[in-house]
């Protein structure tokens, strides 16, 4: 039995992920905003947590060739797509498989962790575990930058997010829905937690968050 939710919930849809993202979400805009927010610089060690098909990692590398980018994901199938995209790009990006519990890195390895549309796939227990692990592998003063669904900004967003929750699951999306993700970061030791930007989309309100170790 799978202990994770694949990119589009059903394994058979994983191959269509990039197309569907491109057609239904302001993908370039919010991923660029997340990258801008992370202010990546030469020599930075960056982890793309739940890298999926690697789009965000490739965009980061394109914008800062001298940064060291690592992508990690739990899903073998999505990692195969990521590997193919990495090969086509010719970029040097490290790809790792996550067991869903412990990040395979020593304490204080990364300057920044970025994560897009991943936390709503995690149960509450998995969210806490992931945040603890991310905190551990960040250097002192390291930062986490998250783009994920948050509290709906109006009734229309509430209704649209309801359908996404129906699809992706009510338990794993409830912390997002209540707007509690920032509290989870603070509760696990992060400081200076703030929301930087929001986008109202076809699936609900996407919020860009930031915190520091
Ligand atoms: C909606 S996709 C987002 C992919 C990519 N970050 C993006 O923005 O396009 C969610 C990703 O989270 C991954 N995922 C699911 N459970 C996970 C977990 N426990 N830890 C890390 N990644 C997980 C899935 O395999 C999938 O690739």
Short mmCIF file of C-alpha atoms and ligand atoms in Angstrom, two decimals:
data_model
loop_
_atom_site.label_atom_id
_atom_site.label_comp_id
_atom_site.label_asym_id
_atom_site.label_seq_id
_atom_site.Cartn_x
_atom_site.Cartn_y
_atom_site.Cartn_z
CA UNK A 1 0.00 0.00 0.00
CA UNK A 2 1.22 3.52 -0.88
CA UNK A 3 2.14 5.75 2.08
CA UNK A 4 2.05 8.89 -0.04
CA UNK A 5 -0.28 10.69 -2.40
CA UNK A 6 1.12 10.85 -5.96
CA UNK A 7 1.34 14.22 -7.77
CA UNK A 8 -2.20 13.99 -9.21
CA UNK A 9 -3.53 11.53 -6.62
CA UNK A 10 -3.65 8.58 -9.04
CA UNK A 11 -0.39 7.01 -10.25
CA UNK A 12 -1.76 6.69 -13.78
CA UNK A 13 -2.10 10.49 -14.02
CA UNK A 14 1.51 11.26 -13.02
CA UNK A 15 2.63 11.37 -16.68
CA UNK A 16 0.13 14.18 -17.35
CA UNK A 17 1.18 16.30 -14.36
CA UNK A 18 3.24 18.90 -16.22
CA UNK A 19 0.58 19.46 -18.88
CA UNK A 20 -2.22 19.81 -16.35
CA UNK A 21 -0.17 22.17 -14.19
CA UNK A 22 0.67 24.28 -17.20
CA UNK A 23 -2.97 24.48 -18.32
CA UNK A 24 -4.65 25.07 -14.97
CA UNK A 25 -2.23 26.96 -12.72
CA UNK A 26 -0.18 30.18 -12.95
CA UNK A 27 2.81 27.87 -12.60
CA UNK A 28 5.56 30.12 -13.98
CA UNK A 29 4.33 33.14 -12.02
CA UNK A 30 4.14 31.49 -8.60
CA UNK A 31 7.30 29.41 -8.99
CA UNK A 32 9.23 32.49 -10.11
CA UNK A 33 7.82 34.40 -7.14
CA UNK A 34 8.95 31.59 -4.82
CA UNK A 35 12.44 31.67 -6.35
CA UNK A 36 12.60 35.45 -6.05
CA UNK A 37 11.48 35.19 -2.43
CA UNK A 38 14.27 32.65 -1.72
CA UNK A 39 16.94 35.05 -3.11
CA UNK A 40 19.16 32.19 -4.26
CA UNK A 41 22.81 33.10 -4.65
CA UNK A 42 26.01 31.49 -5.92
CA UNK A 43 27.17 28.67 -3.71
CA UNK A 44 23.81 28.22 -1.95
CA UNK A 45 22.84 24.62 -1.22
CA UNK A 46 19.12 24.34 -1.96
CA UNK A 47 16.76 21.43 -1.33
CA UNK A 48 13.57 21.14 -3.41
CA UNK A 49 11.41 19.12 -1.03
CA UNK A 50 8.84 17.05 -2.96
CA UNK A 51 10.45 18.07 -6.25
CA UNK A 52 7.96 16.10 -8.37
CA UNK A 53 8.79 16.45 -12.07
CA UNK A 54 11.65 18.85 -11.25
CA UNK A 55 10.19 22.02 -12.83
CA UNK A 56 11.03 24.24 -9.84
CA UNK A 57 14.57 22.82 -9.50
CA UNK A 58 15.24 23.43 -13.19
CA UNK A 59 13.95 27.00 -12.93
CA UNK A 60 16.18 27.62 -9.91
CA UNK A 61 19.25 26.22 -11.66
CA UNK A 62 18.50 28.26 -14.79
CA UNK A 63 18.37 31.42 -12.69
CA UNK A 64 21.45 30.65 -10.62
CA UNK A 65 23.87 28.26 -12.31
CA UNK A 66 26.29 28.42 -9.39
CA UNK A 67 23.77 27.19 -6.81
CA UNK A 68 23.82 23.53 -5.77
CA UNK A 69 20.31 22.16 -6.24
CA UNK A 70 19.03 18.86 -4.84
CA UNK A 71 15.56 17.50 -5.51
CA UNK A 72 13.97 14.86 -3.29
CA UNK A 73 10.66 13.01 -3.62
CA UNK A 74 9.01 9.86 -2.28
CA UNK A 75 7.60 8.69 -5.61
CA UNK A 76 9.79 6.51 -7.92
CA UNK A 77 7.55 7.22 -10.88
CA UNK A 78 7.76 11.01 -10.60
CA UNK A 79 11.51 10.74 -9.99
CA UNK A 80 11.88 8.92 -13.34
CA UNK A 81 10.19 11.86 -15.08
CA UNK A 82 12.46 14.22 -13.09
CA UNK A 83 15.55 12.24 -14.16
CA UNK A 84 14.58 12.46 -17.84
CA UNK A 85 13.99 16.21 -17.58
CA UNK A 86 17.34 16.65 -15.82
CA UNK A 87 19.12 14.70 -18.60
CA UNK A 88 17.40 16.77 -21.32
CA UNK A 89 18.37 20.01 -19.58
CA UNK A 90 22.03 19.05 -19.19
CA UNK A 91 21.99 20.68 -15.74
CA UNK A 92 23.77 19.23 -12.76
CA UNK A 93 21.04 18.66 -10.18
CA UNK A 94 21.18 15.98 -7.53
CA UNK A 95 18.09 13.76 -7.20
CA UNK A 96 17.31 11.67 -4.13
CA UNK A 97 14.58 9.32 -2.99
CA UNK A 98 12.91 10.14 0.35
CA UNK A 99 11.57 7.36 2.58
CA UNK A 100 8.90 9.76 3.87
CA UNK A 101 10.47 9.89 7.33
CA UNK A 102 14.13 10.81 7.43
CA UNK A 103 15.88 13.12 5.00
CA UNK A 104 19.14 11.41 3.93
CA UNK A 105 21.35 14.40 4.82
CA UNK A 106 23.49 15.42 7.77
CA UNK A 107 22.43 18.19 10.13
CA UNK A 108 22.92 21.74 8.80
CA UNK A 109 23.54 20.81 5.14
CA UNK A 110 21.30 23.27 3.27
CA UNK A 111 21.03 27.06 3.13
CA UNK A 112 17.43 26.98 1.92
CA UNK A 113 14.61 24.51 1.44
CA UNK A 114 11.93 25.28 -1.13
CA UNK A 115 8.76 23.29 -1.50
CA UNK A 116 5.87 23.71 -3.90
CA UNK A 117 2.44 22.07 -3.56
CA UNK A 118 3.71 19.30 -1.29
CA UNK A 119 2.51 19.94 2.26
CA UNK A 120 -1.17 19.41 1.43
CA UNK A 121 -0.21 15.87 0.37
CA UNK A 122 1.06 15.08 3.88
CA UNK A 123 -0.96 13.88 6.86
CA UNK A 124 -0.68 16.02 9.98
CA UNK A 125 1.85 13.56 11.43
CA UNK A 126 3.87 13.60 8.19
CA UNK A 127 3.79 17.42 8.11
CA UNK A 128 5.28 17.61 11.62
CA UNK A 129 7.91 14.99 10.78
CA UNK A 130 8.85 16.76 7.53
CA UNK A 131 9.13 20.15 9.24
CA UNK A 132 11.32 18.64 12.00
CA UNK A 133 13.58 17.04 9.40
CA UNK A 134 13.78 20.21 7.31
CA UNK A 135 14.71 22.18 10.43
CA UNK A 136 17.46 19.66 11.21
CA UNK A 137 19.07 19.74 7.76
CA UNK A 138 18.98 23.55 7.47
CA UNK A 139 22.05 25.53 8.47
CA UNK A 140 21.65 28.08 11.29
CA UNK A 141 19.65 31.01 9.85
CA UNK A 142 18.66 28.77 6.91
CA UNK A 143 15.28 29.43 5.34
CA UNK A 144 12.24 27.48 4.25
CA UNK A 145 10.08 28.80 1.39
CA UNK A 146 6.75 27.09 0.80
CA UNK A 147 4.10 27.52 -1.88
CA UNK A 148 0.96 25.62 -0.97
CA UNK A 149 -2.78 25.89 -0.53
CA UNK A 150 -3.85 28.00 2.40
CA UNK A 151 -6.95 29.45 3.99
CA UNK A 152 -9.36 30.38 1.16
CA UNK A 153 -9.44 34.15 0.68
CA UNK A 154 -13.17 34.34 -0.19
CA UNK A 155 -16.27 32.19 -0.70
CA UNK A 156 -15.42 31.32 -4.30
CA UNK A 157 -11.96 30.12 -3.22
CA UNK A 158 -13.61 28.15 -0.40
CA UNK A 159 -15.88 26.41 -2.92
CA UNK A 160 -13.08 25.68 -5.39
CA UNK A 161 -10.80 24.40 -2.63
CA UNK A 162 -13.60 22.10 -1.47
CA UNK A 163 -13.32 20.21 -4.77
CA UNK A 164 -9.55 19.94 -4.44
CA UNK A 165 -9.99 18.65 -0.89
CA UNK A 166 -12.53 16.12 -2.10
CA UNK A 167 -9.95 14.92 -4.63
CA UNK A 168 -6.79 15.06 -2.48
CA UNK A 169 -8.30 14.22 0.92
CA UNK A 170 -9.81 16.18 3.82
CA UNK A 171 -7.38 15.08 6.55
CA UNK A 172 -4.17 16.03 4.77
CA UNK A 173 -5.58 19.36 3.53
CA UNK A 174 -7.17 20.48 6.81
CA UNK A 175 -4.09 22.30 8.23
CA UNK A 176 -3.83 24.17 4.90
CA UNK A 177 -7.54 24.97 4.85
CA UNK A 178 -7.41 26.41 8.37
CA UNK A 179 -4.34 28.48 7.49
CA UNK A 180 -2.24 26.78 10.16
CA UNK A 181 0.89 25.89 8.22
CA UNK A 182 2.79 28.93 9.53
CA UNK A 183 1.88 27.91 13.10
CA UNK A 184 3.31 24.47 12.45
CA UNK A 185 6.58 26.06 11.37
CA UNK A 186 6.70 28.27 14.46
CA UNK A 187 5.73 25.33 16.68
CA UNK A 188 8.72 23.41 15.36
CA UNK A 189 11.30 26.09 16.08
CA UNK A 190 11.14 28.31 12.99
CA UNK A 191 11.09 32.09 13.50
CA UNK A 192 10.20 35.16 11.41
CA UNK A 193 7.38 33.17 9.77
CA UNK A 194 5.49 35.31 7.27
CA UNK A 195 3.23 35.04 4.27
CA UNK A 196 4.83 36.77 1.28
CA UNK A 197 2.23 36.50 -1.48
CA UNK A 198 -1.04 34.83 -2.46
CA UNK A 199 -2.71 33.74 -5.67
CA UNK A 200 -6.39 32.99 -6.12
CA UNK A 201 -6.51 30.04 -8.54
CA UNK A 202 -8.89 27.50 -10.02
CA UNK A 203 -8.27 25.22 -7.05
CA UNK A 204 -8.24 27.69 -4.17
CA UNK A 205 -5.88 30.22 -2.62
CA UNK A 206 -2.21 29.45 -3.03
CA UNK A 207 -0.03 31.06 -0.36
CA UNK A 208 3.73 31.66 -0.40
CA UNK A 209 5.25 31.35 3.05
CA UNK A 210 8.69 31.95 4.47
CA UNK A 211 10.43 31.16 7.76
CA UNK A 212 13.93 31.13 9.19
CA UNK A 213 15.72 28.60 11.41
C1 LIG B 1 1.46 18.25 -6.45
S1 LIG B 1 3.03 17.51 -6.55
C2 LIG B 1 4.12 18.93 -6.58
C3 LIG B 1 5.39 18.65 -7.32
C4 LIG B 1 6.31 19.84 -7.50
N1 LIG B 1 6.86 20.27 -6.24
C5 LIG B 1 5.61 20.97 -8.20
O1 LIG B 1 5.42 22.04 -7.61
O2 LIG B 1 5.25 20.81 -9.37
C6 LIG B 1 3.28 16.87 -4.92
C7 LIG B 1 4.57 16.08 -4.79
O3 LIG B 1 4.73 15.73 -3.42
C8 LIG B 1 5.28 14.44 -3.39
N2 LIG B 1 5.04 13.86 -2.07
C9 LIG B 1 3.96 13.20 -1.62
N3 LIG B 1 4.14 12.78 -0.36
C10 LIG B 1 5.38 13.21 0.00
C11 LIG B 1 6.15 13.10 1.19
N4 LIG B 1 5.70 12.44 2.26
N5 LIG B 1 7.36 13.66 1.20
C12 LIG B 1 7.83 14.32 0.12
N6 LIG B 1 7.16 14.46 -1.03
C13 LIG B 1 5.95 13.90 -1.08
C14 LIG B 1 4.59 13.70 -4.53
O4 LIG B 1 5.30 12.56 -4.91
C15 LIG B 1 4.58 14.78 -5.59
O5 LIG B 1 5.70 14.72 -6.42
#
